[in-house]
Structures are given as C-alpha cells and as structure tokens.
Amino acid sequence: MNGHDAREAVHRAINQVAPDVEPADLEAEARLRQDLELDSLDFLRLVETIDTSTGVNIPERDYPQVSTVGGLIAYLTAHG
Amino acid sequence: MGDFRMPSLGADMDHGKMIEWLVKPGDYVHRGDVVAVVDTDKTVMDIESFEEGVVAELLVDIGATVPIGTPLARITATPDDGSPAAERPAGTPAPAGRAAGGVAPAPPAAAAAERRAPALGQAPADGGARAGEAPAEHPGAVSPPVRHLAHVLGVDPATVRGTGRHGAVTRFDVERAAVPAAAARPAGVDAGEPGRVRSSPRARRLAAERGLDLASLTGTGPGGAVREEDVLQAVAAAPVAPPPPEAALPLDAAGAEAQAKTPEPESVQAPEARQREASLRRAVGALMSKSKRTIPHYYLSSTVDMAAAMVWMQSVNLQRPVSSRLVASALLLKAAALAAKSVPEVNGFYVDDEFRPSPSVHLGVAVALRKGGIVAPAIHDADTLSVDELMERLRDLVARARAGRLQRAEMADPTITVTNLGDLGVDSVFGVIYPPQVAMVGLGRVMEQPWAHNGMLGIRPVVTATLSADHRVSDGLRGARFLARLDELLQKPEEL
C-alpha cells in the first residue's frame, strides 16, 4: 500500500471510531491513547476497522508500533 | 390502569424531553412495549410502558421537557381480551415456566438467589415509576433487555416458553420465537398496529435527521421493520441533497450521525450544545454532591499482579481474528462482577435507611462520553456471563453509550459500578459512589512495575484496583475481602 492510501485508510478509520476527532488533530506525532483519547475498546475497533478496510491484521505484539497516527500509517504502508 | 410517567433513567436524571410518541390515543399497549422516545441530557432512550391497556390520552407534547414522575400519558384498563398476556398478570408464576425451571439444572448459586428474590422487586424504587416492573427471576419472567429484544423482533414475550432459570424467558427463547413470527407476518405490515411503521430507534433517528418519512421506506428487518441500513440506503439513493463523497462507504451509526450534523452551521447548534453541557454538569454536580453528603465513603486500594491474566489473554488473542480479541478490561470487569457476587455488602442499594443487597450483579460500567460527561449503563448479570460474552456486551454498550443510544433498563439499575479510567492513562482512580448504590470500583492502568515475588525482583504488569464503599453498609474488612477476591480471581484467568 502506498503512503497516500495508508494515510487515507487511517484517517477514515479514526473518523469512524472517533467522529469527534478533528482532521487537523491527526498529525503524525499524535498519540492515539493520550492525544486522541481512544480507550482500549476504541483502539480495538480501530484495528478491526483497518483489518476490514485494508486487510491488514495488526497482531497484538505490534500494538506498540502503532501507538501514533504516523506509526499506524507507516505500519500499513509496510504491511499493506 | 394508571398514568405512564417520565421514568428515572439514572440517579442523576431529574428531567427528560419527549422526542417522539410511538403510540396514539386508542392504541393498545402491553407491558414492555416501547411507547416513547425520551432525551435525557446524556442520551436518547426508548421508554417502555409499565402498564397494559389502552392509551386514553397523551399528556405531554413532543418537545416538552418535564421532571421525572410527570404523567406522560393516561392508560386505561380494558376487559380481558383473552390474549395470553392478559391471562398472565405481572409476577404471577406461569405453570409452564415452573416446570421448565424444575427441569433446568440449578447452579449452586440459584438456591440462594431464589431465597432472596423478593428483594429484587424493591430494588432502586425512586418514585412510583418503576413500581410495575416485574421481578426478573420470577417464573416466566422477562427481563427488560429481553423484553426489548422481543419488541424489536416483534415477538410477544408472554407467548414464549421460557427456558432460563426458573422458567425465565431468555434472549434465545425470543430469537427462536422470532423466526416463525417474522415469517407469518407479511413484510412491511405490522398487523397489530396499523398506521405505525415498525422501525429501530436508530433508523427513526437517522430518518428524522435526514428528513425521510419512515413510511416511504422499505424495511428489511424482522416483520418488515425499517432498519438503519434501510435508511442509509434510501439516503444514498436519494437524488436530493448531494451526499458527501464518502456517503457510499459503509458507515457506522456514529459516523453517519457526525456526517449528518456536519453541514449544520455552528452558530445554530452552539447555544443548545452549551446549554446541554451546562445542564449535564449541573446534573453530575447535584448527584455527586448528594453522594458525598449522604454516603460516608471509605476507600481501599490494592495492587494486583496481572502477569497471569495478560499472558493468558495474549495467548488467546493470538489465535483469534481481530473482531473477537479481548481487552484487559473484559477480564477485570468479570473478576469485579464475581468478587461483588461473593461480597454481598458491596452489591445492592441503600434505600429508606436500609441496605438491600441484590441477588444479581448488574455491573455499571462508567463510560466517558466524548462530548463530556459520563454515563454508567449496566451489563446485566455480569457474573454469569463468560468473558467472551462480557467482552461483546462491553463493546456494544460503549459504542451505544457514545452514540447516545442506550436503553432505559440499562441506565436504571446497576447494582455496583466500575470506573475503568485507567484505560485512559491514570494509575489509580477512587470513584464517587452513585447513590443508591453502595460501592464503586476503580481500575487503573495496566502498567509494568518492578515486583518482588518469592524474594526475587522482576517486572510485571500490574493494575491498581480501588474500592470506594459505603460505611453504613460495610466496614473496611469486608471491603478488603472484595479486593482480595478480585486479586485471587485474576490469578486464574482461564477460570473467569
């Protein structure tokens, strides 16, 4: 998956899980838990949404790599 | 029969706004039928009737905000119409149910629950609004969530043979009954209620937001009910109002709602949103002040080794698709529910100067709302659910709470509440008890800590669990027992 598609997929998934998050807040450094205030259920839904939309299944052991918006985009770019 | 009143949908609710009437004068309503939709400051909820009879008069107009207890409609009794529902008044044991109850193998706890069953009906009776509610564990009884499911599926619960404990009608019974019921009814026509389009609350809301007439839509749900998907499809197909570019994508309710609201000029919504926010803060403030004024809280804290639980969870998750993975909260909540079951002094209500323990554990789960505020709807009988079931309920509950679509029964009757603020980063949280409950459990973040064990120092995932409890009901010794039990349970996650 190219970087553009990955970014699109991540933004769309976050919008679905947390519609109140402003697109402007989706900077690469933004942390999903602390900055976007996703709790563990939101995070699981995000992982599930991404799995459905892109086919990339993020295993639990890789969660630390996808704790920021940028990390998540990079992960999809590498694995998608 | 009597008045249908604005119910209390949580201890911090003092008024509600009538959003929609689903019945009109002359309609026949059964107990448990959803008759109106009410907006509290926190969420929009379907309200069921506690009465059976004919709607004589609607007393409150749509858009009116009234205090709890205000009569909303007058419901009058009718001669026995011979329907199965009429033959079995509330709480009367049904012979078939008793037989079924006798056959079902009774778990060890059932006998104790039965002995204490009378306490159930008295639970959190604030005002007369709940007086007609049937005790959940009577033979042939139908719990509110099951009743709601029955309503959604178009099944009359009184005609369903219960296979649950003591003959109670379970979700499974209703679902089984729904298949032939749906097949027998012509699609799109609800035989009993001409003029009313059967629809889900989500669908109604969405249709209203999009300015669509439900009657103009083709329902694909049970009994021809209009579902959210039908509305979304109609929206996508509508040539008017050019849909935003993403409209063709599958959207969940929250996404759809956000989209529907985006075009609104902010200046129109802002004052109402501010007012709502202020009203919500006042309600939370009033309830918490009442709690601190009337409940002598004591606080305990215990740090629990989560290594066994996390290892178990990770190994389980490894073999599962994302959609059925567990989160640590599910294990913690299950352990909290079981611990509450074994320490009755923390599970129940303090009403009229006395403690009424609850035989069931309805676990309130504090959910932070994104727009501010917090709701604590209940996961019913959480101690009897498997971790997977509990996880599923948790996901469903949080999603609906955030989307503002909880059900009345869920809001009204938690017997103990858990706040899981740790999920958002704090190490520990000491909650304020929701009256008339008598305890609040606080769960912190699962974090790695240096941990001494058998004379060795290692690094373990741990969680700080706290208990805020009511000194009128228990002392620290019993409270400590609760936390100790929680710890014990989490050491054997596979047995949860």
XYZ file of C-alpha atoms in Angstrom:
576
model
C 0.000 0.000 0.000
C 1.393 3.423 -0.813
C 1.722 6.146 1.776
C -1.212 8.114 0.430
C -3.635 5.187 0.578
C -2.410 4.253 4.035
C -2.992 7.790 5.277
C -6.488 7.795 3.756
C -7.333 4.461 5.363
C -6.074 5.572 8.775
C -7.925 8.882 8.681
C -11.133 7.217 7.590
C -10.880 4.540 10.283
C -10.220 7.087 13.026
C -13.151 9.144 11.817
C -15.340 6.086 12.081
C -14.203 5.147 15.578
C -13.967 8.690 16.967
C -16.008 11.016 14.766
C -15.372 13.930 17.094
C -11.636 13.968 16.401
C -10.835 16.901 14.118
C -8.890 16.040 10.956
C -6.457 18.788 11.977
C -5.577 16.763 15.078
C -4.375 13.820 13.039
C -0.741 14.848 12.962
C 1.830 12.114 12.586
C 3.023 12.508 16.181
C -0.487 12.385 17.651
C -0.729 9.515 20.146
C -3.910 7.502 19.788
C -4.466 6.944 23.505
C -3.198 10.120 25.109
C -3.851 12.736 22.435
C -6.877 11.379 20.622
C -8.273 9.807 23.804
C -9.052 6.418 22.312
C -9.571 3.836 25.032
C -8.743 0.162 24.640
C -12.131 -0.623 23.104
C -11.842 2.263 20.653
C -8.359 1.070 19.772
C -9.589 -2.468 19.189
C -12.340 -1.122 16.964
C -9.774 0.888 15.058
C -7.639 -2.208 14.496
C -10.750 -4.084 13.413
C -11.870 -1.303 11.061
C -8.448 -1.248 9.447
C -8.420 -5.025 9.147
C -11.769 -4.883 7.340
C -10.947 -1.977 5.067
C -7.353 -2.829 4.146
C -6.925 -6.498 5.018
C -4.010 -5.679 7.326
C -4.358 -7.625 10.560
C -2.283 -5.959 13.251
C -1.320 -8.585 15.847
C -1.249 -7.593 19.497
C 2.539 -7.804 19.702
C 2.775 -4.992 17.138
C 0.489 -2.624 19.053
C 3.455 -0.593 20.384
C 4.434 0.211 16.780
C 1.039 1.678 16.001
C 0.522 3.895 19.005
C 0.671 7.106 16.955
C -1.099 8.215 13.791
C 2.239 8.261 11.957
C 3.171 4.831 13.297
C -0.093 3.394 12.115
C 0.316 4.881 8.623
C 3.886 3.556 8.412
C 2.720 0.117 9.538
C 0.051 -0.030 6.851
C 2.494 1.206 4.227
C 4.891 -1.596 5.166
C 2.353 -4.403 5.580
C -0.490 -3.498 3.236
C -54.761 1.245 34.944
C -52.921 4.443 35.548
C -50.520 7.034 34.375
C -47.471 6.372 32.321
C -44.837 8.619 33.876
C -41.457 10.027 32.956
C -39.154 7.358 34.380
C -35.873 7.948 36.133
C -33.145 6.725 33.826
C -30.326 7.094 36.282
C -29.813 8.677 39.657
C -28.570 11.913 38.136
C -31.562 12.460 35.876
C -34.178 14.914 37.050
C -35.968 15.699 33.806
C -36.437 14.353 30.312
C -37.507 15.716 26.958
C -40.213 13.974 24.937
C -38.750 13.341 21.497
C -41.276 11.031 19.935
C -44.523 9.295 20.741
C -44.735 5.799 19.245
C -48.365 5.355 20.265
C -51.504 7.417 19.867
C -54.750 7.557 21.821
C -56.708 4.386 21.246
C -53.646 2.167 20.802
C -53.386 -0.962 22.922
C -50.089 -1.283 24.767
C -48.597 -4.275 26.528
C -46.201 -4.015 29.404
C -42.747 -3.689 27.897
C -43.876 -2.123 24.632
C -41.732 0.807 23.634
C -44.129 3.729 23.636
C -41.996 6.842 23.565
C -38.503 8.150 22.946
C -37.033 10.439 25.588
C -33.904 12.571 25.545
C -32.038 12.939 28.820
C -29.098 15.299 28.808
C -26.864 12.346 28.135
C -28.584 10.070 25.751
C -31.736 9.293 23.803
C -33.672 6.332 25.103
C -36.644 4.196 24.218
C -39.143 4.091 27.057
C -41.310 1.053 27.668
C -44.730 1.025 29.217
C -45.106 -0.497 32.685
C -48.839 -0.654 32.179
C -51.077 -2.668 29.978
C -54.191 -1.165 28.478
C -55.449 1.406 26.060
C -53.792 4.769 25.663
C -56.542 7.204 26.669
C -54.678 10.457 26.359
C -51.191 11.794 25.705
C -50.457 14.395 28.344
C -47.106 15.734 27.156
C -46.347 17.196 23.755
C -43.306 16.361 21.690
C -40.523 18.770 22.542
C -41.675 19.314 26.127
C -39.153 18.865 28.942
C -40.698 17.589 32.151
C -39.447 16.421 35.581
C -39.270 12.703 36.323
C -42.527 11.344 37.685
C -44.608 13.641 35.490
C -47.563 11.757 33.959
C -46.902 11.432 30.224
C -49.981 9.510 29.191
C -53.094 8.032 30.711
C -53.509 4.308 30.174
C -56.840 2.737 30.975
C -57.669 -0.868 31.662
C -59.694 -2.905 29.223
C -61.768 -6.039 29.680
C -59.756 -9.217 29.407
C -59.287 -9.733 25.695
C -58.202 -13.316 26.129
C -54.703 -12.695 24.875
C -52.002 -14.716 26.570
C -50.520 -11.521 28.006
C -53.766 -10.632 29.688
C -54.094 -14.090 31.183
C -50.842 -13.745 32.979
C -50.598 -10.622 35.071
C -47.212 -9.385 36.180
C -45.331 -11.610 38.540
C -47.794 -14.491 38.515
C -45.908 -17.731 38.174
C -46.754 -19.480 34.955
C -47.163 -23.243 35.390
C -45.154 -23.981 32.253
C -42.372 -21.779 33.495
C -42.261 -23.551 36.818
C -41.994 -26.878 35.079
C -39.173 -25.632 32.916
C -37.451 -24.226 35.963
C -37.671 -27.607 37.646
C -36.035 -29.359 34.747
C -33.179 -26.948 34.311
C -30.146 -27.903 36.342
C -29.882 -25.316 39.089
C -26.421 -23.855 39.583
C -25.285 -23.780 43.218
C -25.955 -20.056 43.472
C -29.526 -20.398 42.268
C -30.946 -21.514 45.575
C -29.518 -18.501 47.355
C -30.775 -16.232 44.622
C -34.260 -17.677 44.929
C -34.347 -17.191 48.680
C -33.504 -13.561 48.267
C -35.581 -12.959 45.180
C -38.190 -10.781 46.898
C -35.579 -8.088 47.410
C -35.328 -7.661 43.681
C -38.662 -6.060 43.157
C -37.840 -3.425 45.708
C -34.543 -2.521 44.120
C -33.944 1.154 43.377
C -37.527 2.321 43.684
C -37.193 6.052 43.399
C -40.690 7.296 42.813
C -43.547 5.190 41.565
C -42.230 4.965 38.048
C -40.656 1.563 38.487
C -43.325 0.068 40.657
C -44.834 -2.020 37.884
C -41.635 -3.633 36.802
C -41.633 -7.402 37.069
C -39.046 -9.055 39.283
C -36.508 -10.503 36.919
C -36.227 -14.007 38.312
C -39.856 -14.981 38.680
C -41.049 -17.977 36.698
C -41.866 -16.930 33.152
C -40.395 -13.525 33.873
C -38.969 -11.400 31.104
C -36.058 -9.135 31.922
C -36.142 -5.655 30.381
C -33.397 -6.317 27.813
C -35.159 -9.472 26.671
C -38.455 -7.612 26.554
C -36.825 -5.008 24.417
C -35.406 -7.641 22.101
C -38.864 -9.186 21.872
C -40.308 -5.844 20.938
C -37.659 -5.270 18.296
C -38.239 -8.724 16.836
C -41.997 -8.389 17.022
C -42.492 -11.239 19.467
C -44.992 -11.155 22.328
C -42.867 -12.400 25.251
C -45.951 -13.667 27.061
C -46.390 -16.316 24.378
C -42.811 -17.537 24.606
C -41.935 -20.579 26.679
C -39.036 -19.665 28.939
C -36.052 -21.991 29.192
C -33.977 -19.797 31.510
C -33.523 -20.041 35.230
C -36.898 -20.591 36.920
C -38.556 -20.538 33.528
C -37.419 -17.027 32.711
C -37.671 -16.083 29.056
C -34.168 -15.715 27.632
C -32.838 -13.927 24.555
C -32.504 -17.305 22.902
C -36.177 -18.104 23.505
C -37.224 -14.833 21.958
C -34.924 -15.216 18.983
C -36.216 -18.721 18.385
C -39.794 -17.477 18.556
C -38.987 -14.596 16.241
C -38.277 -16.770 13.234
C -41.805 -18.124 12.723
C -43.312 -14.819 13.892
C -41.463 -12.900 11.232
C -42.346 -15.445 8.557
C -46.029 -15.341 9.412
C -46.337 -11.595 9.022
C -46.417 -10.009 5.588
C -43.368 -7.834 5.088
C -43.833 -4.198 5.911
C -47.121 -4.729 7.704
C -47.463 -4.816 11.448
C -50.786 -6.499 11.926
C -51.399 -5.291 15.455
C -50.684 -1.647 14.946
C -51.986 -0.223 11.691
C -50.517 3.131 10.812
C -47.285 2.610 12.683
C -44.172 1.738 10.782
C -42.090 -0.744 12.702
C -38.576 0.636 12.957
C -35.459 0.563 15.062
C -34.651 3.604 17.202
C -31.500 4.215 15.176
C -33.447 4.114 11.969
C -36.022 6.546 13.351
C -33.366 8.955 14.463
C -31.452 8.757 11.252
C -34.607 9.154 9.187
C -35.613 12.194 11.202
C -32.171 13.684 10.773
C -32.293 13.162 7.043
C -35.870 14.348 6.763
C -37.141 10.997 5.460
C -40.612 9.602 6.076
C -40.298 6.109 7.553
C -43.499 5.047 5.819
C -41.853 5.712 2.455
C -39.022 3.273 3.156
C -38.853 -0.449 2.519
C -37.987 -2.299 5.683
C -35.766 -5.364 5.541
C -35.790 -6.109 9.278
C -37.921 -8.649 11.142
C -41.583 -8.117 10.373
C -40.687 -5.582 7.722
C -39.144 -3.275 10.294
C -37.189 -0.373 8.893
C -33.578 -0.722 9.939
C -30.714 1.726 9.969
C -29.314 0.137 6.797
C -32.604 0.765 5.000
C -32.473 4.437 5.884
C -28.844 4.696 4.839
C -29.647 3.015 1.567
C -32.529 5.395 0.946
C -30.250 8.289 1.775
C -27.619 7.056 -0.665
C -30.253 6.561 -3.359
C -31.933 9.923 -2.859
C -31.156 12.351 -5.678
C -31.774 15.393 -3.471
C -29.135 16.761 -1.110
C -25.917 15.703 -2.839
C -24.281 13.234 -0.495
C -20.759 13.942 0.686
C -18.099 11.951 -1.205
C -17.862 9.250 1.480
C -21.606 8.654 1.639
C -21.372 5.467 -0.365
C -18.946 3.937 2.097
C -20.337 1.694 4.789
C -20.671 3.911 7.813
C -21.401 3.066 11.387
C -24.037 4.991 13.245
C -21.680 7.407 14.891
C -20.012 8.219 11.617
C -23.320 8.703 9.880
C -24.534 10.933 12.633
C -21.428 13.060 12.580
C -21.805 13.432 8.858
C -25.437 14.311 9.079
C -24.586 17.043 11.523
C -21.564 18.493 9.786
C -23.467 20.742 7.371
C -25.283 22.487 10.210
C -23.911 25.957 10.752
C -22.141 26.017 14.074
C -23.864 29.162 15.197
C -27.203 27.344 15.200
C -26.023 24.414 17.294
C -23.681 26.128 19.689
C -26.130 27.684 22.178
C -28.072 24.443 22.502
C -24.876 22.444 22.904
C -23.654 24.860 25.565
C -26.948 24.678 27.392
C -26.866 20.914 27.254
C -23.335 20.858 28.553
C -24.229 23.202 31.417
C -27.280 21.141 32.278
C -25.215 17.965 32.236
C -22.561 19.440 34.530
C -25.281 20.588 36.915
C -26.836 17.116 36.974
C -23.481 15.429 37.610
C -22.681 18.021 40.265
C -26.001 17.533 42.012
C -25.648 13.769 42.094
C -22.050 13.767 43.275
C -22.864 16.351 45.980
C -25.716 14.167 47.127
C -23.399 11.174 47.185
C -20.704 12.911 49.204
C -23.279 14.461 51.542
C -25.186 11.292 52.314
C -22.753 8.415 51.837
C -19.888 8.037 54.318
C -17.314 6.763 51.838
C -14.270 4.745 52.778
C -11.517 3.973 50.321
C -9.262 0.945 49.845
C -6.606 0.214 47.283
C -4.760 -2.889 46.235
C -2.182 -3.548 43.539
C -2.845 -6.726 41.597
C -0.287 -8.769 39.679
C -1.684 -9.063 36.159
C 1.028 -11.286 34.666
C -1.110 -14.424 34.551
C -4.107 -12.559 33.158
C -2.125 -10.759 30.458
C -0.216 -13.858 29.344
C -3.457 -15.786 29.136
C -5.195 -13.009 27.224
C -2.351 -12.598 24.763
C -2.228 -16.306 24.053
C -5.980 -16.358 23.491
C -5.888 -13.289 21.260
C -3.077 -14.713 19.169
C -5.436 -17.366 17.852
C -8.319 -15.041 17.170
C -9.396 -12.650 14.455
C -9.399 -9.006 15.479
C -13.159 -8.988 15.850
C -13.102 -11.420 18.765
C -9.983 -10.277 20.592
C -10.259 -9.500 24.269
C -9.086 -6.406 26.122
C -7.854 -6.416 29.715
C -10.988 -4.541 30.771
C -13.131 -7.574 29.998
C -11.112 -9.736 32.424
C -11.110 -7.027 35.080
C -14.853 -6.489 34.797
C -15.589 -10.201 35.004
C -13.414 -10.515 38.080
C -15.112 -7.480 39.631
C -18.554 -8.979 38.975
C -17.601 -12.322 40.547
C -15.995 -10.591 43.526
C -19.149 -8.491 44.002
C -21.205 -11.679 43.967
C -19.113 -13.128 46.766
C -19.186 -9.968 48.913
C -22.891 -9.029 49.005
C -22.248 -5.900 51.104
C -20.924 -4.053 48.080
C -23.671 -5.077 45.676
C -27.117 -3.542 46.028
C -28.920 -0.392 47.047
C -29.241 1.731 50.151
C -32.851 2.858 50.188
C -35.067 4.142 53.009
C -32.354 3.867 55.640
C -31.586 0.271 54.950
C -29.378 -1.799 52.703
C -30.998 -4.084 50.186
C -28.465 -6.497 48.768
C -29.083 -7.556 45.193
C -29.056 -11.248 44.295
C -27.950 -10.311 40.773
C -24.858 -8.416 39.774
C -25.723 -5.710 37.264
C -22.350 -4.190 36.631
C -22.469 -0.481 35.849
C -19.663 0.477 33.523
C -18.698 4.127 33.611
C -18.256 5.270 30.027
C -16.736 8.654 29.295
C -18.692 10.459 26.618
C -16.650 12.220 24.002
C -18.685 15.386 24.262
C -18.134 15.451 28.028
C -19.891 13.783 30.908
C -20.101 10.176 31.833
C -22.785 7.504 31.782
C -22.761 4.234 33.665
C -25.102 1.787 31.971
C -25.371 -1.759 33.291
C -24.187 -5.075 31.956
C -26.913 -7.278 33.366
C -25.986 -10.444 35.293
C -22.336 -9.801 34.513
C -21.221 -12.527 36.943
C -22.981 -15.194 34.889
C -21.504 -14.180 31.533
C -18.422 -15.749 30.021
C -15.503 -13.416 29.409
C -16.293 -13.500 25.694
C -19.932 -12.620 26.258
C -18.941 -9.862 28.605
C -16.473 -8.520 26.077
C -19.184 -8.459 23.441
C -21.598 -6.653 25.749
C -18.913 -4.197 26.705
C -18.153 -3.304 23.117
C -21.821 -2.964 22.318
C -22.554 -0.916 25.415
C -19.690 1.502 24.944
C -20.499 2.000 21.271
C -24.136 2.685 22.051
C -23.350 4.907 25.015
C -21.066 7.005 22.860
C -23.671 7.173 20.097
C -26.306 8.186 22.649
C -28.483 5.141 22.195
C -28.829 3.345 25.482
C -31.913 1.570 26.704
C -33.914 2.574 29.734
C -33.295 -0.615 31.668
C -29.548 -0.365 31.218
C -29.437 3.097 32.726
C -31.684 2.492 35.672
C -30.416 -0.466 37.576
C -26.679 -1.086 38.022
C -26.100 -2.692 41.436
C -22.410 -1.710 41.583
C -20.378 0.458 39.229
C -16.865 0.105 37.875
C -14.875 3.011 36.531
C -12.101 1.977 34.252
C -10.384 5.308 33.872
C -7.059 3.552 33.797
C -7.759 2.812 30.194
C -7.059 6.461 29.523
C -3.845 6.536 31.474
C -4.285 7.134 35.209
C -2.567 4.810 37.671
C -5.471 4.653 40.062
C -8.927 6.134 40.497
C -11.058 6.482 43.624
C -14.625 6.895 42.421
C -17.628 8.603 43.948
C -20.438 6.147 44.637
C -23.594 6.521 42.547
C -26.478 6.592 45.031
C -28.417 4.472 45.813
C -25.557 2.054 45.091
C -23.122 1.316 47.892
C -19.798 0.771 46.149
C -17.690 1.941 43.254
C -14.731 0.003 41.918
C -11.867 1.908 40.298
C -9.454 0.257 37.903
C -6.210 1.938 36.949
C -3.941 1.395 34.010
C -2.288 -1.967 33.483
C 1.374 -0.984 33.672
C 4.754 -2.622 34.075
C 6.228 -2.272 37.547
C 9.118 -3.740 39.497
C 7.546 -6.528 41.520
C 9.040 -8.585 44.308
C 7.925 -12.207 44.304
C 9.384 -15.092 46.319
C 12.414 -12.994 47.205
C 13.094 -12.124 43.582
C 12.625 -8.828 41.857
C 11.040 -8.873 38.417
C 8.982 -6.727 36.106
C 5.294 -7.475 35.949
C 2.187 -5.902 34.509
C 0.122 -4.733 37.473
C -3.098 -2.841 37.997
C -4.229 -0.792 40.976
C -7.778 -1.703 41.902
C -9.644 0.517 44.347
C -12.895 0.282 46.196
C -14.989 3.188 47.403
C -17.669 1.769 49.664
C -20.487 2.908 51.934
C -19.637 2.734 55.645
C -23.312 2.465 56.521
C -23.283 -0.947 54.886
C -19.799 -2.387 55.294
C -16.506 -1.925 57.067
C -13.005 -1.986 55.668
C -12.706 -5.675 56.485
C -15.461 -6.660 54.051
C -14.235 -4.134 51.525
C -10.774 -5.657 51.757
C -12.328 -9.057 51.137
C -13.706 -7.735 47.858
C -10.292 -6.570 46.644
C -8.604 -9.769 47.842
C -11.160 -11.840 45.952
C -10.622 -9.713 42.841
C -6.896 -10.434 43.075
C -7.442 -14.179 43.545
C -9.750 -14.356 40.550
C -7.307 -12.560 38.273
C -4.585 -15.104 39.080
C -6.655 -17.789 37.340
C -7.866 -16.018 34.222
C -8.757 -19.257 32.462
C -11.392 -19.894 35.141
C -13.053 -16.494 34.844
